Amino acid sequence: MKSPVDTVIAADKKLPLPAIWLFALPLAVLALGHTISNLIRTLPAISADVVAQDLAVSAGDIAAMTGFYHLAFALGQIPVGVALDRYSVKSVVSVLLALVAVGSVLAALVQGPASFILTQTVLGIGCCGMLLCPLTYAARTTDPRQFALWSAFILAVGNSGMVVSASPMAWVVEHYGWRLAYGLPALFALIVLIIVQLVIKPVRPTTHKPANVWPEIKEVARIGLSPALRGVVVLAFVSFAVMIGVRGMWGGPWLMEAKDLSRLATGNVLLGLTLVLIVMPMVVGLVDKRMGRSRLLLAIGHVLAGVMLILLPAGANGGLLAGLFGVDGFSAGYDVALIIAFGAFISVQPLLFALGRAAVSGQHAGKALSAVNLAFFAGAAIIQALSAPVNTGFGAGGVLIFLGLLSVSGAMAFWGLRKLA
């Protein structure tokens, strides 16, 4: 089986093999920060029930409290985007990794809801630039025509963090408790921090930056609201929220409660979903390179991903499809197939970054990418918080339908705004 880098090499034969590997190595190292970020944000999927029990709250409360991670992550996008356009990627990522290490240690020691919210906020700030850093590095060092492929490579490496938070972390939670699972990212962050110091060379912007930061902050907002990025930002607002809502929170409770799967079995299903989220972005990048139809792929992918989520409760006991077939509910295999299909369709997501990068000149790449990332995590924070009352009223199945409708609606809005770009 070819590695993600081998796939990129095959797609970009203009660069000699050593040059591609020399470029891919620091990019992969930077993407490890995104790996840790994905690990942290998806831990609730296999630990929400025991964390809730230990902190004397409900699973819905955990969903709402983890929304503070996404809120802090979103609010950090503008200052990190500005910092990346003023300082080296190495400097920014080093500070963020150190903050993640501190936040992870604090997360393992929480004693109540207030301290859990605090640690989620610290971790959100620390992780807020873990995707922007490798994306900005790629934007500064590669041809814009190859950016879609390299961003897919970054997402593939980063999504491997969800491999760790599936079966392996389910085993850790089962045998050693959730506190160790929340503390381990501190060790990972320190290891990556050391590797960054050894491998990454400072890559600074080529243009001089003014002393006043405020105009640059306003520039991030202006770029994000510009006609070229408006549709991208709208779809980004729901896209990541839907994906992380399933993989990071509600996929686990659905499988354990509605399908009576064990924690380890649930972790295995989520592992399968994660493997799809690792491989498929590279496939999507290659398809887009050949077709050149990014907007069409994004619209179709999000519509189909939403349909998969809506079909999940429809096949459960009392669901519409189960009733039509005259059964109490389909087997867990039905749910597994739909969840895997959902992962394949939602993997068009990296194309949003490619469209954002293509909309601006190289000197504003950090701001454009931070605007897209801001939409990603602002949507995740708001929609994660909204999922709590939906769960209270309609259960995990209601949340899945809610997320599915959001995915379809976002795709339709994105397609309708395409003429403004």
Short mmCIF file of C-alpha atoms in Angstrom, two decimals:
data_model
loop_
_atom_site.label_atom_id
_atom_site.label_comp_id
_atom_site.label_asym_id
_atom_site.label_seq_id
_atom_site.Cartn_x
_atom_site.Cartn_y
_atom_site.Cartn_z
CA MET A 1 0.00 0.00 0.00
CA LYS A 2 1.38 3.42 -0.97
CA SER A 3 1.98 6.01 1.71
CA PRO A 4 0.37 9.47 1.37
CA VAL A 5 3.74 10.93 0.37
CA ASP A 6 4.20 8.27 -2.33
CA THR A 7 0.79 9.24 -3.70
CA VAL A 8 1.81 12.90 -3.87
CA ILE A 9 5.10 11.93 -5.49
CA ALA A 10 3.26 9.97 -8.16
CA ALA A 11 0.98 12.95 -8.80
CA ASP A 12 3.78 15.52 -8.98
CA LYS A 13 6.50 14.12 -11.23
CA LYS A 14 7.96 17.55 -11.97
CA LEU A 15 9.88 17.55 -8.66
CA PRO A 16 12.82 15.16 -8.20
CA LEU A 17 12.30 12.45 -5.58
CA PRO A 18 14.83 13.80 -3.00
CA ALA A 19 13.36 17.32 -3.24
CA ILE A 20 9.84 16.07 -2.56
CA TRP A 21 10.94 14.04 0.45
CA LEU A 22 12.97 16.95 1.84
CA PHE A 23 9.85 19.09 1.58
CA ALA A 24 7.49 16.41 2.88
CA LEU A 25 9.54 15.67 6.01
CA PRO A 26 9.16 19.08 7.73
CA LEU A 27 5.58 19.24 6.52
CA ALA A 28 4.86 15.87 8.13
CA VAL A 29 6.55 16.97 11.37
CA LEU A 30 4.41 20.10 11.52
CA ALA A 31 1.32 18.01 10.73
CA LEU A 32 2.02 15.93 13.85
CA GLY A 33 0.77 18.91 15.85
CA HIS A 34 -2.53 18.54 14.02
CA THR A 35 -2.39 14.82 14.86
CA ILE A 36 -2.29 15.70 18.57
CA SER A 37 -5.09 18.23 18.10
CA ASN A 38 -7.30 15.60 16.49
CA LEU A 39 -6.51 13.15 19.28
CA ILE A 40 -7.56 15.66 21.94
CA ARG A 41 -10.77 16.80 20.28
CA THR A 42 -12.02 13.27 19.57
CA LEU A 43 -11.35 11.74 23.00
CA PRO A 44 -14.94 12.43 24.20
CA ALA A 45 -16.31 9.93 21.67
CA ILE A 46 -14.92 7.02 23.72
CA SER A 47 -14.80 8.63 27.16
CA ALA A 48 -17.83 10.93 27.51
CA ASP A 49 -19.81 8.50 29.67
CA VAL A 50 -17.06 7.89 32.25
CA VAL A 51 -15.97 11.55 32.30
CA ALA A 52 -19.60 12.56 32.87
CA GLN A 53 -19.96 10.02 35.67
CA ASP A 54 -16.74 11.18 37.36
CA LEU A 55 -17.67 14.86 37.13
CA ALA A 56 -21.34 14.23 38.05
CA VAL A 57 -22.76 15.67 34.81
CA SER A 58 -24.56 14.27 31.74
CA ALA A 59 -23.10 13.31 28.36
CA GLY A 60 -24.91 16.30 26.90
CA ASP A 61 -23.12 18.52 29.40
CA ILE A 62 -19.79 17.06 28.26
CA ALA A 63 -20.72 17.93 24.66
CA ALA A 64 -21.51 21.50 25.70
CA MET A 65 -18.31 21.81 27.75
CA THR A 66 -16.12 20.49 24.93
CA GLY A 67 -17.64 23.28 22.88
CA PHE A 68 -15.32 25.61 24.82
CA TYR A 69 -12.40 23.82 23.15
CA HIS A 70 -13.81 24.66 19.74
CA LEU A 71 -14.71 28.21 20.81
CA ALA A 72 -11.17 28.90 22.04
CA PHE A 73 -9.83 27.22 18.90
CA ALA A 74 -11.97 29.49 16.73
CA LEU A 75 -11.09 32.69 18.59
CA GLY A 76 -7.39 31.83 18.25
CA GLN A 77 -7.52 31.69 14.46
CA ILE A 78 -7.19 35.42 13.84
CA PRO A 79 -4.21 36.10 16.16
CA VAL A 80 -2.47 32.92 14.99
CA GLY A 81 -3.12 33.80 11.34
CA VAL A 82 -1.62 37.26 11.93
CA ALA A 83 1.32 35.77 13.84
CA LEU A 84 2.06 33.37 10.99
CA ASP A 85 2.15 36.29 8.56
CA ARG A 86 4.58 38.15 10.86
CA TYR A 87 6.81 35.45 12.38
CA SER A 88 8.23 32.06 11.44
CA VAL A 89 6.08 28.94 11.48
CA LYS A 90 8.65 27.31 13.78
CA SER A 91 8.26 30.02 16.43
CA VAL A 92 4.46 29.88 16.40
CA VAL A 93 4.15 26.09 16.53
CA SER A 94 6.73 25.85 19.33
CA VAL A 95 4.68 28.14 21.59
CA LEU A 96 1.48 26.26 20.77
CA LEU A 97 2.98 22.81 21.49
CA ALA A 98 4.21 23.99 24.88
CA LEU A 99 0.73 25.28 25.69
CA VAL A 100 -0.83 21.94 24.67
CA ALA A 101 1.52 20.10 27.02
CA VAL A 102 0.44 22.32 29.93
CA GLY A 103 -3.26 22.01 29.07
CA SER A 104 -3.08 18.23 28.78
CA VAL A 105 -1.51 17.87 32.23
CA LEU A 106 -4.21 20.11 33.69
CA ALA A 107 -6.92 18.07 31.90
CA ALA A 108 -5.74 14.90 33.65
CA LEU A 109 -6.14 16.61 37.04
CA VAL A 110 -9.60 18.24 36.73
CA GLN A 111 -11.99 17.82 39.66
CA GLY A 112 -15.21 19.40 38.40
CA PRO A 113 -17.08 21.00 35.47
CA ALA A 114 -15.44 24.43 35.92
CA SER A 115 -11.89 23.06 35.77
CA PHE A 116 -12.87 20.81 32.82
CA ILE A 117 -14.08 23.88 30.92
CA LEU A 118 -10.84 25.71 31.80
CA THR A 119 -8.64 22.91 30.48
CA GLN A 120 -10.73 22.60 27.32
CA THR A 121 -10.18 26.32 26.76
CA VAL A 122 -6.42 26.05 27.31
CA LEU A 123 -6.21 23.06 24.97
CA GLY A 124 -8.31 24.88 22.37
CA ILE A 125 -5.90 27.82 22.38
CA GLY A 126 -2.89 25.53 22.21
CA CYS A 127 -4.30 23.50 19.32
CA CYS A 128 -5.73 26.44 17.37
CA GLY A 129 -2.75 26.76 15.03
CA MET A 130 -1.82 23.12 14.63
CA LEU A 131 -3.47 22.92 11.21
CA LEU A 132 -2.67 26.48 10.14
CA CYS A 133 1.07 26.03 10.75
CA PRO A 134 1.69 23.22 8.22
CA LEU A 135 -0.81 24.77 5.79
CA THR A 136 1.02 28.12 5.93
CA TYR A 137 4.37 26.36 5.57
CA ALA A 138 3.06 24.61 2.45
CA ALA A 139 1.57 27.84 1.10
CA ARG A 140 4.95 29.58 1.40
CA THR A 141 7.06 26.78 -0.06
CA THR A 142 5.03 25.12 -2.81
CA ASP A 143 3.36 25.99 -6.09
CA PRO A 144 -0.28 27.06 -5.51
CA ARG A 145 -1.35 24.53 -8.14
CA GLN A 146 -0.04 21.74 -5.89
CA PHE A 147 -1.52 23.15 -2.68
CA ALA A 148 -4.67 21.00 -2.81
CA LEU A 149 -2.55 17.83 -2.80
CA TRP A 150 -0.24 19.00 -0.04
CA SER A 151 -3.16 20.17 2.11
CA ALA A 152 -4.72 16.72 1.65
CA PHE A 153 -1.41 15.20 2.79
CA ILE A 154 -1.47 17.42 5.90
CA LEU A 155 -5.05 16.41 6.68
CA ALA A 156 -4.18 12.74 6.18
CA VAL A 157 -1.26 12.92 8.64
CA GLY A 158 -3.33 14.97 11.08
CA ASN A 159 -6.32 12.66 10.95
CA SER A 160 -4.11 9.82 12.17
CA GLY A 161 -4.62 11.34 15.62
CA MET A 162 -8.12 9.94 15.45
CA VAL A 163 -6.62 6.47 15.03
CA VAL A 164 -5.03 6.83 18.46
CA SER A 165 -8.25 8.15 19.99
CA ALA A 166 -10.26 5.18 18.70
CA SER A 167 -9.41 1.62 19.81
CA PRO A 168 -6.07 2.44 21.53
CA MET A 169 -7.55 5.15 23.75
CA ALA A 170 -10.69 3.08 24.30
CA TRP A 171 -8.37 0.40 25.72
CA VAL A 172 -6.53 2.98 27.88
CA VAL A 173 -9.84 4.34 29.22
CA GLU A 174 -11.11 0.82 29.89
CA HIS A 175 -8.00 -0.33 31.76
CA TYR A 176 -6.40 2.82 33.22
CA GLY A 177 -9.14 5.45 33.26
CA TRP A 178 -9.89 8.58 31.30
CA ARG A 179 -7.40 10.77 33.18
CA LEU A 180 -4.39 8.97 31.72
CA ALA A 181 -5.95 9.25 28.25
CA TYR A 182 -6.29 13.02 28.69
CA GLY A 183 -2.74 13.32 30.07
CA LEU A 184 -0.88 11.39 27.36
CA PRO A 185 -1.08 14.21 24.76
CA ALA A 186 1.31 16.18 27.01
CA LEU A 187 4.01 13.59 26.35
CA PHE A 188 3.25 13.54 22.62
CA ALA A 189 3.40 17.36 22.45
CA LEU A 190 6.81 17.47 24.13
CA ILE A 191 8.19 14.84 21.75
CA VAL A 192 6.93 16.76 18.70
CA LEU A 193 8.32 20.01 20.16
CA ILE A 194 11.79 18.46 20.32
CA ILE A 195 11.52 17.15 16.75
CA VAL A 196 10.39 20.58 15.53
CA GLN A 197 13.52 22.17 17.01
CA LEU A 198 15.71 19.62 15.19
CA VAL A 199 13.98 19.49 11.80
CA ILE A 200 12.16 22.73 11.04
CA LYS A 201 14.01 25.76 9.69
CA PRO A 202 12.45 29.20 10.27
CA VAL A 203 10.40 30.19 7.21
CA ARG A 204 9.36 33.82 7.52
CA PRO A 205 7.11 35.91 5.27
CA THR A 206 9.02 37.68 2.51
CA THR A 207 7.25 41.01 2.94
CA HIS A 208 7.77 43.54 5.72
CA LYS A 209 4.90 43.72 8.23
CA PRO A 210 3.74 46.97 9.85
CA ALA A 211 4.07 47.49 13.59
CA ASN A 212 0.30 47.92 14.07
CA VAL A 213 -1.42 44.52 14.25
CA TRP A 214 -5.03 45.75 14.23
CA PRO A 215 -5.22 46.43 10.46
CA GLU A 216 -4.07 42.86 9.85
CA ILE A 217 -6.78 41.50 12.14
CA LYS A 218 -9.38 43.48 10.20
CA GLU A 219 -7.85 42.10 7.01
CA VAL A 220 -8.59 38.53 8.16
CA ALA A 221 -12.27 39.46 8.61
CA ARG A 222 -12.34 41.28 5.26
CA ILE A 223 -10.86 38.30 3.41
CA GLY A 224 -13.26 35.89 5.12
CA LEU A 225 -16.30 37.97 4.15
CA SER A 226 -15.13 38.69 0.60
CA PRO A 227 -17.23 37.29 -2.27
CA ALA A 228 -14.41 34.91 -3.22
CA LEU A 229 -14.49 33.21 0.18
CA ARG A 230 -18.09 33.70 1.29
CA GLY A 231 -19.38 30.34 0.09
CA VAL A 232 -16.27 28.57 1.35
CA VAL A 233 -16.71 30.08 4.81
CA VAL A 234 -20.41 29.13 4.93
CA LEU A 235 -19.69 25.49 4.10
CA ALA A 236 -16.66 25.40 6.41
CA PHE A 237 -18.92 26.59 9.25
CA VAL A 238 -20.95 23.36 9.09
CA SER A 239 -18.48 20.94 7.49
CA PHE A 240 -16.06 20.40 10.33
CA ALA A 241 -18.82 20.63 12.94
CA VAL A 242 -20.62 17.72 11.26
CA MET A 243 -17.48 15.60 10.93
CA ILE A 244 -16.25 16.20 14.47
CA GLY A 245 -19.79 15.87 15.81
CA VAL A 246 -19.87 12.28 14.57
CA ARG A 247 -16.23 11.26 15.09
CA GLY A 248 -15.50 13.35 18.15
CA MET A 249 -18.70 13.05 20.18
CA TRP A 250 -21.94 11.42 19.05
CA GLY A 251 -20.79 8.45 16.96
CA GLY A 252 -19.61 6.65 20.09
CA PRO A 253 -22.75 7.17 22.23
CA TRP A 254 -24.96 6.17 19.27
CA LEU A 255 -23.16 2.88 18.74
CA MET A 256 -22.98 2.06 22.45
CA GLU A 257 -26.55 3.06 23.30
CA ALA A 258 -28.59 2.31 20.16
CA LYS A 259 -26.59 -0.72 19.01
CA ASP A 260 -25.34 -2.02 22.39
CA LEU A 261 -21.75 -2.21 21.20
CA SER A 262 -18.98 -2.40 23.79
CA ARG A 263 -16.51 0.45 24.22
CA LEU A 264 -13.78 -1.48 22.40
CA ALA A 265 -16.11 -2.51 19.57
CA THR A 266 -17.19 1.11 19.25
CA GLY A 267 -13.54 2.13 19.20
CA ASN A 268 -12.94 -0.30 16.35
CA VAL A 269 -15.77 1.21 14.31
CA LEU A 270 -14.43 4.70 14.93
CA LEU A 271 -10.99 3.42 13.95
CA GLY A 272 -12.41 2.29 10.61
CA LEU A 273 -13.98 5.72 10.13
CA THR A 274 -10.65 7.34 10.96
CA LEU A 275 -8.76 5.24 8.43
CA VAL A 276 -11.19 6.43 5.78
CA LEU A 277 -10.64 10.03 6.90
CA ILE A 278 -6.89 9.48 6.49
CA VAL A 279 -6.90 7.85 3.06
CA MET A 280 -9.80 9.56 1.30
CA PRO A 281 -8.51 13.18 1.40
CA MET A 282 -5.56 12.04 -0.73
CA VAL A 283 -7.94 10.32 -3.15
CA VAL A 284 -10.10 13.44 -3.31
CA GLY A 285 -7.02 15.58 -3.95
CA LEU A 286 -6.01 13.38 -6.88
CA VAL A 287 -9.55 13.36 -8.30
CA ASP A 288 -9.71 17.15 -8.03
CA LYS A 289 -6.31 17.47 -9.71
CA ARG A 290 -7.64 15.48 -12.65
CA MET A 291 -11.16 16.95 -12.81
CA GLY A 292 -10.62 20.51 -11.61
CA ARG A 293 -14.17 20.63 -10.18
CA SER A 294 -13.56 21.47 -6.54
CA ARG A 295 -16.90 23.20 -5.96
CA LEU A 296 -18.92 20.38 -7.46
CA LEU A 297 -17.05 17.76 -5.44
CA LEU A 298 -17.58 19.77 -2.23
CA ALA A 299 -21.32 20.17 -2.83
CA ILE A 300 -21.98 16.54 -3.77
CA GLY A 301 -19.76 15.17 -1.00
CA HIS A 302 -21.51 17.14 1.75
CA VAL A 303 -25.00 16.29 0.49
CA LEU A 304 -24.22 12.57 0.45
CA ALA A 305 -22.49 12.76 3.85
CA GLY A 306 -25.63 14.37 5.29
CA VAL A 307 -27.86 11.71 3.78
CA MET A 308 -25.76 8.97 5.39
CA LEU A 309 -26.32 10.52 8.82
CA ILE A 310 -30.06 10.90 8.30
CA LEU A 311 -30.29 7.23 7.29
CA LEU A 312 -28.64 6.05 10.54
CA PRO A 313 -31.64 6.65 12.87
CA ALA A 314 -34.00 5.64 10.06
CA GLY A 315 -32.68 2.07 10.35
CA ALA A 316 -32.89 1.88 14.14
CA ASN A 317 -35.74 0.46 16.22
CA GLY A 318 -38.78 2.60 15.44
CA GLY A 319 -37.05 4.26 12.47
CA LEU A 320 -38.74 4.91 9.13
CA LEU A 321 -36.68 2.44 7.08
CA ALA A 322 -36.89 -0.28 9.72
CA GLY A 323 -40.66 0.15 9.77
CA LEU A 324 -40.91 -0.08 5.98
CA PHE A 325 -39.00 -3.36 6.04
CA GLY A 326 -41.05 -4.66 8.95
CA VAL A 327 -38.12 -5.18 11.33
CA ASP A 328 -37.33 -3.86 14.78
CA GLY A 329 -34.09 -2.41 13.48
CA PHE A 330 -31.20 -3.20 11.18
CA SER A 331 -28.06 -4.86 12.49
CA ALA A 332 -24.97 -2.93 13.54
CA GLY A 333 -23.47 -3.71 10.13
CA TYR A 334 -25.94 -1.27 8.58
CA ASP A 335 -24.69 1.51 10.89
CA VAL A 336 -21.05 0.65 10.30
CA ALA A 337 -21.51 0.82 6.51
CA LEU A 338 -23.24 4.20 6.72
CA ILE A 339 -20.61 5.63 9.07
CA ILE A 340 -17.79 4.50 6.75
CA ALA A 341 -19.63 5.97 3.74
CA PHE A 342 -20.11 9.21 5.68
CA GLY A 343 -16.35 9.37 6.24
CA ALA A 344 -15.66 8.84 2.54
CA PHE A 345 -18.04 11.59 1.42
CA ILE A 346 -17.05 14.18 4.06
CA SER A 347 -13.40 13.74 3.00
CA VAL A 348 -13.90 16.38 0.30
CA GLN A 349 -13.35 18.85 3.17
CA PRO A 350 -9.67 19.71 2.39
CA LEU A 351 -10.76 21.29 -0.89
CA LEU A 352 -12.15 24.18 1.18
CA PHE A 353 -8.57 25.10 2.14
CA ALA A 354 -7.46 24.86 -1.48
CA LEU A 355 -10.22 27.25 -2.56
CA GLY A 356 -9.32 29.61 0.27
CA ARG A 357 -5.65 29.57 -0.67
CA ALA A 358 -6.40 30.15 -4.36
CA ALA A 359 -8.53 33.21 -3.59
CA VAL A 360 -5.63 35.38 -2.32
CA SER A 361 -2.01 36.22 -3.05
CA GLY A 362 0.79 34.41 -1.24
CA GLN A 363 1.43 37.24 1.26
CA HIS A 364 -2.13 36.87 2.60
CA ALA A 365 -2.14 33.06 2.65
CA GLY A 366 -1.99 32.87 6.46
CA LYS A 367 -4.97 35.21 6.86
CA ALA A 368 -7.09 33.43 4.24
CA LEU A 369 -6.41 30.02 5.77
CA SER A 370 -7.11 31.36 9.25
CA ALA A 371 -10.44 32.78 8.01
CA VAL A 372 -11.44 29.33 6.72
CA ASN A 373 -10.19 27.65 9.89
CA LEU A 374 -12.05 30.22 11.99
CA ALA A 375 -15.27 29.21 10.26
CA PHE A 376 -14.43 25.54 10.83
CA PHE A 377 -14.12 25.86 14.57
CA ALA A 378 -16.63 28.62 15.22
CA GLY A 379 -19.16 26.30 13.60
CA ALA A 380 -17.92 23.38 15.68
CA ALA A 381 -18.23 25.39 18.91
CA ILE A 382 -21.74 26.64 18.20
CA ILE A 383 -23.12 23.44 16.70
CA GLN A 384 -21.55 21.28 19.42
CA ALA A 385 -23.29 23.44 22.03
CA LEU A 386 -26.60 23.20 20.14
CA SER A 387 -26.31 19.42 19.99
CA ALA A 388 -26.70 19.21 23.79
CA PRO A 389 -30.36 20.37 23.90
CA VAL A 390 -31.08 18.34 20.74
CA ASN A 391 -29.78 15.26 22.55
CA THR A 392 -31.89 16.09 25.60
CA GLY A 393 -35.04 16.29 23.50
CA PHE A 394 -34.48 13.66 20.83
CA GLY A 395 -31.50 11.53 21.86
CA ALA A 396 -28.35 10.72 19.89
CA GLY A 397 -30.46 9.80 16.85
CA GLY A 398 -31.94 13.28 16.81
CA VAL A 399 -28.44 14.77 16.92
CA LEU A 400 -27.38 12.67 13.90
CA ILE A 401 -30.39 13.88 11.90
CA PHE A 402 -29.63 17.45 12.99
CA LEU A 403 -26.02 17.12 11.77
CA GLY A 404 -27.13 15.50 8.52
CA LEU A 405 -29.54 18.32 7.72
CA LEU A 406 -26.83 20.87 8.46
CA SER A 407 -24.46 19.16 6.01
CA VAL A 408 -27.07 19.17 3.24
CA SER A 409 -28.08 22.78 3.94
CA GLY A 410 -24.47 23.96 4.00
CA ALA A 411 -23.79 22.30 0.64
CA MET A 412 -26.84 23.94 -0.92
CA ALA A 413 -25.85 27.38 0.40
CA PHE A 414 -22.29 26.89 -0.83
CA TRP A 415 -23.51 25.93 -4.30
CA GLY A 416 -25.89 28.90 -4.41
CA LEU A 417 -23.07 31.32 -3.53
CA ARG A 418 -20.63 29.93 -6.10
CA LYS A 419 -21.44 32.65 -8.69
CA LEU A 420 -20.20 35.33 -6.27
CA ALA A 421 -16.71 33.84 -6.21
#
